[in-house]
Every structure is written in C-alpha cells, then in structure tokens.
Short mmCIF file of C-alpha atoms in Angstrom, two decimals:
data_model
loop_
_atom_site.label_atom_id
_atom_site.label_comp_id
_atom_site.label_asym_id
_atom_site.label_seq_id
_atom_site.Cartn_x
_atom_site.Cartn_y
_atom_site.Cartn_z
CA MET A 1 -25.93 -10.39 -45.75
CA ALA A 2 -25.47 -7.51 -43.14
CA ILE A 3 -28.11 -6.10 -41.37
CA SER A 4 -29.46 -3.52 -43.58
CA SER A 5 -30.17 -0.06 -43.10
CA ALA A 6 -33.58 -0.72 -43.71
CA PHE A 7 -33.64 -2.32 -40.42
CA ARG A 8 -32.95 0.63 -38.42
CA ARG A 9 -35.12 2.90 -40.71
CA LEU A 10 -38.23 0.57 -40.69
CA LEU A 11 -37.75 -0.19 -37.01
CA ALA A 12 -39.59 2.94 -35.54
CA LEU A 13 -42.17 2.90 -38.34
CA CYS A 14 -42.87 -0.67 -37.76
CA LEU A 15 -42.79 -0.37 -34.04
CA PHE A 16 -45.51 1.80 -34.01
CA GLY A 17 -47.71 -0.44 -35.99
CA ALA A 18 -46.78 -3.33 -33.60
CA VAL A 19 -47.58 -1.10 -30.34
CA LEU A 20 -50.92 -0.50 -31.94
CA VAL A 21 -51.25 -4.52 -32.42
CA LEU A 22 -50.24 -5.41 -29.13
CA GLY A 23 -52.78 -2.71 -27.72
CA ILE A 24 -55.99 -4.09 -29.32
CA ASN A 25 -58.54 -6.05 -27.80
CA ALA A 26 -57.87 -9.67 -27.03
CA THR A 27 -60.04 -11.33 -30.09
CA ALA A 28 -58.15 -9.33 -32.70
CA GLN A 29 -54.79 -9.83 -30.77
CA ALA A 30 -55.54 -13.62 -30.97
CA ASP A 31 -55.39 -13.41 -34.66
CA GLU A 32 -52.50 -11.02 -35.08
CA VAL A 33 -49.61 -12.03 -32.39
CA GLU A 34 -48.43 -14.98 -34.31
CA ARG A 35 -47.62 -12.75 -37.24
CA VAL A 36 -43.67 -12.00 -38.02
CA ALA A 37 -42.20 -9.35 -36.45
CA ALA A 38 -38.74 -9.85 -37.57
CA VAL A 39 -36.74 -12.41 -39.18
CA VAL A 40 -33.23 -13.41 -37.90
CA ASN A 41 -31.32 -15.24 -40.41
CA ASP A 42 -33.34 -18.24 -40.68
CA GLN A 43 -35.46 -17.91 -37.72
CA VAL A 44 -38.61 -15.61 -37.32
CA ILE A 45 -39.28 -13.62 -34.04
CA THR A 46 -43.24 -13.46 -33.76
CA LEU A 47 -45.29 -10.31 -32.72
CA ARG A 48 -46.32 -12.47 -29.97
CA ASP A 49 -42.71 -12.97 -28.61
CA LEU A 50 -42.24 -9.45 -28.94
CA GLU A 51 -45.49 -8.67 -26.83
CA MET A 52 -44.44 -11.42 -24.02
CA ARG A 53 -41.04 -9.83 -23.79
CA ILE A 54 -42.09 -6.21 -23.38
CA ARG A 55 -44.79 -7.27 -20.72
CA MET A 56 -41.87 -8.94 -19.11
CA VAL A 57 -39.80 -5.81 -19.13
CA LEU A 58 -42.39 -3.52 -18.09
CA LEU A 59 -43.11 -6.03 -14.99
CA SER A 60 -39.39 -6.26 -13.82
CA SER A 61 -39.17 -2.71 -14.09
CA ASN A 62 -42.17 -1.93 -12.33
CA GLN A 63 -43.74 0.41 -15.02
CA PRO A 64 -47.59 0.20 -15.76
CA ASP A 65 -48.37 -2.12 -19.08
CA THR A 66 -49.64 0.86 -20.93
CA VAL A 67 -49.75 1.66 -24.84
CA GLU A 68 -47.34 4.57 -23.99
CA ASN A 69 -44.76 2.38 -21.88
CA ARG A 70 -44.86 -0.39 -24.44
CA SER A 71 -44.00 2.14 -27.15
CA ARG A 72 -41.02 3.52 -25.14
CA VAL A 73 -39.17 0.21 -24.99
CA ALA A 74 -40.20 -1.53 -28.00
CA SER A 75 -37.44 -0.82 -30.21
CA GLN A 76 -34.50 -1.92 -27.65
CA VAL A 77 -36.79 -5.10 -26.49
CA LEU A 78 -36.68 -6.10 -30.07
CA HIS A 79 -32.86 -5.05 -30.65
CA ARG A 80 -32.13 -7.33 -27.42
CA LEU A 81 -34.13 -10.32 -28.99
CA VAL A 82 -32.58 -10.41 -32.20
CA ASP A 83 -29.34 -10.50 -30.04
CA GLU A 84 -30.89 -13.24 -28.45
CA TYR A 85 -31.31 -15.29 -31.67
CA LEU A 86 -28.08 -14.62 -32.75
CA GLN A 87 -26.44 -15.50 -29.70
CA LEU A 88 -28.36 -19.09 -29.55
CA GLN A 89 -27.36 -19.59 -33.23
CA ALA A 90 -23.79 -19.01 -32.57
CA ALA A 91 -24.12 -21.81 -29.79
CA GLN A 92 -25.79 -24.06 -32.03
CA ARG A 93 -22.85 -23.68 -34.55
CA GLU A 94 -20.75 -24.45 -31.71
CA LYS A 95 -22.51 -27.60 -30.84
CA ILE A 96 -23.32 -26.06 -27.05
CA SER A 97 -26.61 -27.09 -25.74
CA VAL A 98 -28.08 -25.65 -22.70
CA SER A 99 -30.46 -28.29 -20.80
CA ASP A 100 -33.64 -27.61 -19.46
CA ALA A 101 -32.33 -28.34 -15.71
CA ASP A 102 -29.65 -25.42 -16.44
CA VAL A 103 -32.69 -23.00 -17.42
CA GLU A 104 -34.65 -24.02 -14.19
CA ASN A 105 -31.38 -23.67 -12.10
CA GLY A 106 -31.39 -20.03 -13.91
CA PHE A 107 -35.10 -19.49 -12.84
CA ALA A 108 -34.59 -20.70 -9.35
CA THR A 109 -31.32 -18.18 -9.07
CA ILE A 110 -33.44 -15.31 -10.16
CA GLU A 111 -36.45 -16.04 -7.24
CA GLN A 112 -33.29 -16.80 -4.77
CA GLN A 113 -32.03 -12.82 -6.02
CA ASN A 114 -35.66 -11.73 -5.49
CA ASN A 115 -36.53 -13.43 -2.08
CA MET A 116 -38.85 -15.57 -3.76
CA PRO A 117 -39.84 -19.18 -2.90
CA ARG A 118 -39.70 -21.53 -5.70
CA GLY A 119 -42.12 -21.28 -8.36
CA ALA A 120 -43.42 -17.84 -7.27
CA MET A 121 -41.68 -16.31 -10.43
CA VAL A 122 -43.50 -18.71 -12.75
CA ARG A 123 -46.71 -17.79 -10.75
CA LEU A 124 -46.42 -13.96 -11.03
CA LEU A 125 -45.96 -14.31 -14.78
CA ASP A 126 -48.90 -16.38 -15.51
CA SER A 127 -50.89 -13.81 -13.26
CA LYS A 128 -49.89 -11.11 -15.38
CA GLY A 129 -50.77 -13.11 -18.51
CA ILE A 130 -46.93 -13.53 -19.45
CA ASP A 131 -45.78 -16.65 -21.09
CA PRO A 132 -42.96 -17.69 -18.77
CA GLU A 133 -41.43 -19.25 -21.78
CA THR A 134 -40.13 -15.55 -22.62
CA MET A 135 -38.01 -15.40 -19.45
CA ARG A 136 -36.81 -19.22 -19.98
CA GLN A 137 -35.50 -17.91 -23.50
CA GLN A 138 -33.63 -15.21 -22.15
CA ILE A 139 -31.99 -17.48 -19.59
CA ARG A 140 -31.50 -20.04 -22.28
CA ALA A 141 -29.43 -17.22 -24.38
CA GLU A 142 -27.43 -15.81 -21.48
CA ILE A 143 -26.29 -19.46 -20.43
CA ALA A 144 -25.56 -20.21 -24.21
CA TRP A 145 -23.87 -17.03 -24.89
CA ALA A 146 -21.63 -17.29 -21.71
CA ARG A 147 -20.57 -20.89 -22.94
CA VAL A 148 -19.78 -19.53 -26.27
CA VAL A 149 -17.84 -16.79 -25.18
CA ARG A 150 -15.86 -19.06 -22.95
CA ARG A 151 -15.41 -21.71 -25.68
CA VAL A 152 -14.39 -19.23 -28.39
CA MET A 153 -12.68 -16.83 -27.13
CA ALA A 154 -11.10 -17.76 -23.58
CA ALA A 155 -8.61 -20.15 -25.25
CA ASN A 156 -6.99 -16.87 -27.02
CA ILE A 157 -6.97 -14.83 -23.78
CA LYS A 158 -3.21 -14.97 -22.12
CA VAL A 159 -2.71 -13.23 -19.44
CA GLY A 160 1.04 -12.67 -18.81
CA GLU A 161 2.95 -11.96 -15.97
CA GLU A 162 3.76 -8.72 -16.97
CA GLU A 163 0.22 -7.71 -17.13
CA VAL A 164 -0.48 -9.14 -13.91
CA ASP A 165 2.72 -6.85 -12.25
CA ALA A 166 1.08 -4.07 -13.95
CA ARG A 167 -2.32 -4.48 -12.49
CA LEU A 168 -0.83 -5.14 -8.97
CA GLN A 169 1.65 -1.83 -9.22
CA THR A 170 -1.57 0.00 -9.74
CA ILE A 171 -3.41 -1.53 -6.65
CA LYS A 172 -0.14 -0.48 -4.57
CA GLU A 173 -0.38 3.16 -6.02
CA ASN A 174 -3.96 3.16 -5.08
CA MET A 175 -3.34 2.54 -1.70
CA GLY A 176 -5.21 5.31 0.60
CA LYS A 177 -7.08 6.52 -2.39
CA PRO A 178 -10.94 5.72 -2.92
CA GLU A 179 -12.40 3.04 -4.26
CA TYR A 180 -15.62 2.42 -5.81
CA LEU A 181 -18.31 -0.71 -5.55
CA ALA A 182 -20.46 0.36 -8.53
CA ALA A 183 -22.85 -1.18 -11.25
CA GLU A 184 -23.23 -0.32 -14.54
CA ILE A 185 -26.14 -0.58 -17.54
CA PHE A 186 -23.94 -0.40 -20.95
CA LEU A 187 -26.19 0.94 -24.07
CA PRO A 188 -23.84 0.28 -26.99
CA ILE A 189 -23.41 2.52 -30.13
CA ASP A 190 -22.57 0.10 -33.16
CA ASN A 191 -23.03 3.07 -35.46
CA PRO A 192 -22.54 6.88 -34.78
CA ALA A 193 -25.69 7.70 -36.87
CA HIS A 194 -27.78 5.77 -33.93
CA ARG A 195 -26.13 7.74 -30.86
CA GLY A 196 -29.17 9.83 -30.47
CA GLU A 197 -31.40 6.89 -30.36
CA VAL A 198 -29.07 5.36 -27.80
CA GLN A 199 -28.79 8.56 -25.46
CA ALA A 200 -32.62 8.92 -25.84
CA LEU A 201 -33.03 5.40 -24.14
CA ALA A 202 -30.63 6.07 -21.63
CA SER A 203 -32.23 9.25 -20.35
CA LYS A 204 -35.62 6.86 -20.55
CA LEU A 205 -34.09 4.19 -18.59
CA ILE A 206 -32.78 7.24 -16.02
CA ASP A 207 -35.88 8.61 -15.68
CA GLU A 208 -37.56 5.41 -14.75
CA MET A 209 -34.92 4.29 -12.01
CA ARG A 210 -35.68 8.04 -10.32
CA GLN A 211 -39.30 7.02 -10.51
CA GLY A 212 -38.35 3.75 -8.49
CA ALA A 213 -37.46 1.38 -11.13
CA PRO A 214 -34.98 -1.14 -9.71
CA PHE A 215 -31.51 -0.52 -11.23
CA PRO A 216 -30.65 -4.57 -11.40
CA ALA A 217 -33.94 -5.16 -13.32
CA LEU A 218 -33.11 -2.89 -16.30
CA ALA A 219 -29.96 -3.94 -16.18
CA ARG A 220 -30.87 -7.51 -16.99
CA GLN A 221 -33.32 -6.51 -19.73
CA PHE A 222 -31.33 -3.70 -21.41
CA SER A 223 -27.31 -3.96 -20.80
CA GLN A 224 -24.92 -5.35 -23.47
CA THR A 225 -22.73 -6.60 -20.51
CA GLY A 226 -23.02 -7.90 -17.05
CA GLY A 227 -26.70 -7.84 -17.40
CA GLY A 228 -27.17 -11.62 -15.64
CA SER A 229 -25.51 -10.30 -12.77
CA GLY A 230 -27.54 -7.15 -12.19
CA GLY A 231 -24.84 -5.11 -13.73
CA ASP A 232 -22.06 -5.47 -10.89
CA LEU A 233 -18.78 -4.28 -11.47
CA GLY A 234 -17.48 -4.99 -8.36
CA TRP A 235 -14.80 -2.75 -6.23
CA VAL A 236 -12.90 -0.77 -8.89
CA SER A 237 -10.14 1.79 -8.35
CA GLN A 238 -8.08 4.10 -10.81
CA GLY A 239 -6.63 2.71 -13.69
CA MET A 240 -9.01 -0.21 -13.83
CA LEU A 241 -11.72 1.76 -15.93
CA ASP A 242 -11.79 4.27 -18.47
CA ASP A 243 -10.78 7.54 -16.70
CA LYS A 244 -14.26 9.59 -17.72
CA ILE A 245 -15.94 6.55 -15.58
CA MET A 246 -13.89 6.73 -12.69
CA SER A 247 -14.13 10.74 -12.45
CA ALA A 248 -17.61 9.96 -12.92
CA LEU A 249 -17.94 7.70 -10.14
CA ALA A 250 -15.18 10.14 -8.04
CA GLY A 251 -18.13 13.19 -8.36
CA THR A 252 -20.98 11.00 -7.21
CA GLU A 253 -22.21 10.14 -3.98
CA PRO A 254 -23.51 6.55 -2.85
CA GLY A 255 -26.77 5.53 -3.93
CA HIS A 256 -26.73 7.89 -6.80
CA LEU A 257 -26.63 7.77 -10.67
CA ALA A 258 -24.15 9.07 -13.07
CA VAL A 259 -23.87 9.06 -17.23
CA VAL A 260 -20.65 8.87 -18.92
CA ALA A 261 -20.99 9.05 -22.99
CA LEU A 262 -17.79 7.23 -24.91
CA PRO A 263 -17.13 6.56 -28.25
CA ASP A 264 -18.13 2.92 -27.48
CA GLY A 265 -21.61 3.36 -26.05
CA ILE A 266 -23.40 5.15 -23.15
CA HIS A 267 -22.58 3.71 -19.40
CA ILE A 268 -25.16 4.46 -16.84
CA LEU A 269 -23.50 3.81 -13.30
CA LEU A 270 -24.71 3.55 -9.99
CA LEU A 271 -22.50 4.04 -7.00
CA ARG A 272 -23.53 1.55 -4.10
CA GLN A 273 -20.28 2.13 -1.56
CA LYS A 274 -17.12 3.97 -1.67
CA ARG A 275 -14.20 3.42 0.29
CA ILE A 276 -10.25 3.54 0.90
CA VAL A 277 -8.10 1.26 -0.45
CA GLY A 278 -6.29 -0.60 2.19
CA ALA A 279 -7.96 1.03 4.91
CA GLY A 280 -10.54 -1.66 6.15
CA LYS A 281 -9.55 -5.14 7.72
CA PRO A 282 -8.63 -7.21 4.54
CA GLU A 283 -10.97 -10.02 4.13
CA PRO A 284 -10.75 -13.61 3.15
CA THR A 285 -12.37 -14.98 -0.42
CA PHE A 286 -15.07 -17.81 -0.11
CA ASP A 287 -15.85 -20.17 -3.18
CA LEU A 288 -19.60 -20.67 -1.99
CA GLY A 289 -21.96 -23.52 -3.17
CA VAL A 290 -25.48 -23.95 -1.82
CA VAL A 291 -27.37 -27.51 -2.03
CA SER A 292 -31.39 -26.08 -1.50
CA LEU A 293 -33.60 -29.47 -0.58
CA THR A 294 -37.27 -28.81 -1.78
CA THR A 295 -39.37 -29.48 1.11
CA LEU A 296 -43.17 -30.51 0.81
CA PRO A 297 -45.61 -28.63 3.29
CA SER A 298 -46.72 -31.95 4.27
CA ALA A 299 -43.24 -33.60 5.00
CA SER A 300 -43.26 -34.75 8.89
CA PRO A 301 -40.25 -33.57 10.95
CA ALA A 302 -38.89 -37.59 10.75
CA GLU A 303 -39.18 -37.44 6.76
CA ARG A 304 -37.39 -33.87 6.93
CA GLN A 305 -34.41 -35.47 8.99
CA GLU A 306 -34.00 -38.24 6.99
CA GLN A 307 -33.88 -36.23 3.51
CA GLU A 308 -30.90 -34.28 5.39
CA ASP A 309 -29.03 -37.37 6.79
CA HIS A 310 -29.21 -38.63 3.14
CA LEU A 311 -27.79 -35.31 1.73
CA ARG A 312 -25.02 -35.14 4.40
CA LYS A 313 -23.95 -38.89 3.53
CA ALA A 314 -24.32 -38.51 -0.16
CA VAL A 315 -21.24 -35.57 0.33
CA ALA A 316 -19.55 -36.68 3.54
CA ALA A 317 -16.51 -37.89 2.09
CA GLU A 318 -16.42 -35.30 -0.91
CA LYS A 319 -13.01 -33.25 -1.73
CA SER A 320 -14.14 -31.13 -4.23
CA CYS A 321 -17.20 -29.05 -5.16
CA ASP A 322 -16.51 -30.23 -8.64
CA ASN A 323 -18.45 -33.47 -7.84
CA TYR A 324 -21.12 -32.14 -6.32
CA PRO A 325 -23.50 -32.55 -9.12
CA SER A 326 -22.96 -36.16 -9.57
CA ASP A 327 -23.27 -36.70 -5.81
CA LEU A 328 -26.77 -34.89 -5.66
CA LYS A 329 -27.89 -37.44 -8.81
CA SER A 330 -29.40 -39.89 -5.65
CA LEU A 331 -31.65 -36.80 -4.63
CA PRO A 332 -34.38 -35.73 -7.24
CA SER A 333 -35.21 -32.70 -4.60
CA ALA A 334 -31.77 -31.40 -4.41
CA ASP A 335 -30.68 -28.35 -6.20
CA TRP A 336 -26.96 -27.17 -6.59
CA ARG A 337 -25.55 -23.77 -7.46
CA ARG A 338 -22.27 -22.58 -7.06
CA PRO A 339 -22.33 -18.61 -7.09
CA GLY A 340 -18.96 -18.29 -7.09
CA LYS A 341 -16.21 -16.49 -5.04
CA LEU A 342 -17.45 -13.67 -2.33
CA LYS A 343 -15.88 -11.82 0.25
CA PRO A 344 -17.67 -11.80 3.45
CA SER A 345 -18.92 -8.09 3.12
CA GLU A 346 -20.42 -9.35 0.09
CA ILE A 347 -22.79 -12.01 1.35
CA PRO A 348 -25.97 -11.64 3.26
CA HIS A 349 -25.86 -11.58 6.78
CA ASP A 350 -27.95 -14.53 7.58
CA ILE A 351 -25.95 -16.60 5.16
CA LEU A 352 -22.77 -15.26 6.67
CA GLU A 353 -23.65 -16.44 10.23
CA LEU A 354 -24.23 -19.84 9.20
CA ILE A 355 -20.54 -20.09 7.07
CA GLU A 356 -18.53 -18.23 9.71
CA GLY A 357 -15.82 -20.57 10.89
CA LEU A 358 -17.29 -23.54 8.90
CA PRO A 359 -14.35 -25.57 7.68
CA VAL A 360 -13.58 -26.18 4.09
CA MET A 361 -15.91 -28.83 2.45
CA GLN A 362 -18.34 -29.07 5.44
CA LEU A 363 -21.96 -28.49 4.76
CA SER A 364 -23.34 -25.73 7.35
CA LYS A 365 -26.61 -26.05 9.05
CA PRO A 366 -29.69 -25.21 7.05
CA LEU A 367 -31.07 -22.01 6.36
CA VAL A 368 -35.02 -22.55 6.40
CA THR A 369 -37.15 -20.75 3.62
CA PRO A 370 -40.98 -21.34 2.64
CA ASP A 371 -39.94 -23.82 0.20
CA ALA A 372 -36.47 -25.27 0.84
CA ARG A 373 -33.74 -25.76 3.05
CA ARG A 374 -30.44 -24.11 1.83
CA TYR A 375 -27.19 -25.55 3.02
CA TYR A 376 -23.96 -23.67 2.29
CA VAL A 377 -20.13 -25.45 1.68
CA ILE A 378 -16.91 -23.60 1.41
CA CYS A 379 -15.67 -24.96 -1.62
CA GLU A 380 -12.00 -23.25 -1.24
CA ARG A 381 -11.22 -20.14 0.89
CA GLU A 382 -8.57 -17.56 -0.19
CA ASP A 383 -6.95 -15.78 2.73
CA PRO A 384 -6.23 -12.21 2.08
CA GLN A 385 -2.46 -11.31 1.29
CA PRO A 386 -0.28 -9.13 3.31
CA GLY A 387 -1.28 -5.62 3.29
CA GLY A 388 -4.68 -6.13 1.58
CA LEU A 389 -3.58 -6.88 -1.63
CA PRO A 390 -5.45 -9.38 -3.99
CA SER A 391 -3.66 -12.69 -5.03
CA ARG A 392 -1.74 -12.70 -8.15
CA ASP A 393 -4.67 -15.51 -8.95
CA GLU A 394 -7.40 -13.15 -8.25
CA ILE A 395 -5.89 -10.34 -10.44
CA ARG A 396 -5.13 -12.76 -13.61
CA GLN A 397 -8.71 -13.75 -13.02
CA ARG A 398 -10.18 -10.38 -12.98
CA LEU A 399 -7.86 -9.52 -16.02
CA GLU A 400 -9.15 -12.61 -17.88
CA ASP A 401 -12.87 -11.63 -16.97
CA GLU A 402 -12.32 -8.01 -18.71
CA HIS A 403 -10.64 -9.10 -21.75
CA LEU A 404 -13.31 -11.63 -22.20
CA GLU A 405 -16.11 -9.29 -21.91
CA VAL A 406 -14.29 -6.91 -24.59
CA GLU A 407 -13.84 -10.05 -26.75
CA ALA A 408 -17.55 -10.90 -26.29
CA ARG A 409 -18.69 -7.53 -27.22
CA ARG A 410 -16.63 -7.57 -30.12
CA TYR A 411 -18.01 -10.98 -31.42
CA LEU A 412 -21.63 -10.00 -30.81
CA ARG A 413 -21.13 -7.00 -33.04
CA ASP A 414 -19.72 -8.77 -35.89
CA LEU A 415 -22.35 -11.13 -35.61
CA ARG A 416 -24.99 -8.49 -35.98
CA ARG A 417 -22.69 -7.28 -39.08
CA SER A 418 -22.74 -10.63 -40.97
CA ALA A 419 -26.32 -11.32 -40.36
CA PHE A 420 -29.47 -11.06 -42.16
CA VAL A 421 -32.15 -9.33 -40.37
CA GLU A 422 -35.43 -8.13 -41.54
CA ILE A 423 -38.51 -6.51 -40.07
CA ARG A 424 -41.96 -7.91 -41.14
CA LEU A 425 -44.32 -6.14 -39.27
#
C-alpha cells in the first residue's frame, strides 16, 4: 500500500498535537513519549524518537529549543525519520548490516569535522538531554543506505567511453571560463501538490542560515542528497549541472546563497569559491587514509612512543591501504578512516604540512590533538594531466557518482510509494 493521502493530510494536524506533547512538563512527558508517532511498514516511530531527533536538529543548527522552533521543523524531521526507516528496511532485505564499530567511526568523523575531541559529541548530547542513540540511528541509516545504493544500483551503471569523451570535451570548452565550488541542500518534491510546503521549508532554512545556522549542519539534517558530506558538490562548471543552477551560481558572490526551483525539488545553493578553469596551477590528487591513536592522559612519553612504534611496525611493509583494517587489529586503540580523494586546496593546512613530500604508503608524523595522535598516509597519488585536465578515471568516477545519486533518489521515491506509512499521534 502506498503512502496514503491521509499521511499528508494528518501530518500537519497531528504534529501540532505532537509539539504540544513534546513541550509539556517532564512528568507528563514521561507518560507520553512512548506513544507511537508513526508506523512504517511493520516498524514504529515513537513520540520519543521524534522528540530526540527534533532536539538534535535544533542543536545542530544552533536554534533555541522552543515550542515554536520545534513546530517549524517537526514535519520535515518526521519525514526524514520515515525515510531512514525505509532505508534501513531496504538494507535488511539486502542482508546488509552496519556494525557498531562502523557507527562509532561515523561518530568520530563528525567529531573531527567539528574539531571536537573523541567522545565530546556524546557528552554534548547528554548535557542537552538528547539520547546519543538518535545520532547513532541517523549514522547507521546513512551508512546502510550508501551500501544499498552501491549493491543494488552500482552494477547497473555503466559509463561508456563516449560519455567520458563528452564530459572531457565540455571541460575543454570551459577552459578560461568560471567554475564554482558549491554546496547544496536539496529538498525533493515527490508530489506537485506539496510544492508549497517544500517552498515554505526552504524559506525557513534560508532564514535560519542568515541568522547564523551552519550550512553543513542543515544539509545533514534536511538535504535529500549529499547530506553526510555537508552538501558539498565539489567544483562544477557549465554543463555539469542543470542550466538554471549554473546560472544561479554565476550570479552569486562567494559566501552567499541562491535558490533554484526545479520540477524535482528546491535546490538551496551555497557558493564557497569561484575561479577560472585552467587558470590555477594543476594539483595532484591524494587518496588519503588516517590512523587515530587514542592517548590516555596518564600515558608516559615512553608508553606513547611504544604505541607509535607498534603502529609503524604493523604497517611497515604494507603495499595497499585496503589491508590497513586487518593490520590494525592488533592495536585496539587505533581507529582507521579513509576520507577519500582530495586535492591540496581541499586539505586543511596543518594536515597538508604533514603530507607534502610524503612518499606513497608511508605514515606521516603525528598531528597531536587533546585526545589522540593522527597519522596520515597517502594511499595513492594521481598527478595532474597536461593542461590541467582531470584524468579519464576521475571523469568516469564523477559520472558514476552523478548517476548513482540520481538512481538513489529514484529508488527512495519508489520505496516511499510502495510503503505503508501511517500517523498515529
């Protein structure tokens, strides 16, 4: 059974009641929060689930936790929770699992992105009365969905040489023209009847960002695509995105927002930088990995050195970063991440200083933080092509990612249409 029209009609009415419940005194709230807020196929979203996520969204977007603000975001938050349940159910059908270690690594990544020491996010959520499990649920759904997309759709996506040739020709034609480093919050419109509701949400998000709410945090909570990366689109030039989006970016100054309404949804754009294609010095691409060694405050210098020696010995003869997870099993305090392919201009200065001139597959000196020492490794290095053009492999990867994003959006829309979703507030 598809999502019924009752879901949409009841949502506004029911959420008003939900917000009142979420704003009442603690004693009464304890009796109410386990009520069922929604049914998604054979699973339930409780009122407590909704409350915790609303509070986390307000915290991450720097908004006061008031009844008015809760009411403003409640509809979209419940919509996102429904999507997460559908994504996790799809993963379960594909027998795709996400381990607790995967989730904790995701937690650590968010902390690093926000320059927070290990464990600080949990402490922050606890201090605000937010169950950290709500963030774990979101991280688990993001990881599971990425794996579903790769398993279900990647095999069907074939980027031929003609498509690579066409994109390469577009890039050549754009030499000497502007390109834009942009980020996006995409709000889908699955039904034209809901366009007004989505436009209203877009206006609210723009107002919040103009009042200081961080773009990446809102992208993570509200964007249909790219939320996990803060909505980053990377560098784009003419022919890579819809013409209306490119025109909007061309008319926007760095640091400012633009909004584009298309049939598929509302695109809120943030222009970070603007430059001329081919004008700058061509950059290599680094496929980076990072090992974080948790350091106890009481550890002596000798113990710290012993820990580092153990790490370097474990990976000394390694030829591929693919083997790092197994190499590091003997180091319980080691956490391995692979941020992916980055150009020097995209890497923080303190990290860039550590890896400049570093041979491939050699650990860097440590970057010391309050709770850990981080060692970087260049898994692979790709030097720029003559004329500053990307390699064919880079173009093919970009095209595959674009196709995957379109297919993932379509697949989630199909899941919504075939699901049974009911509001029970």
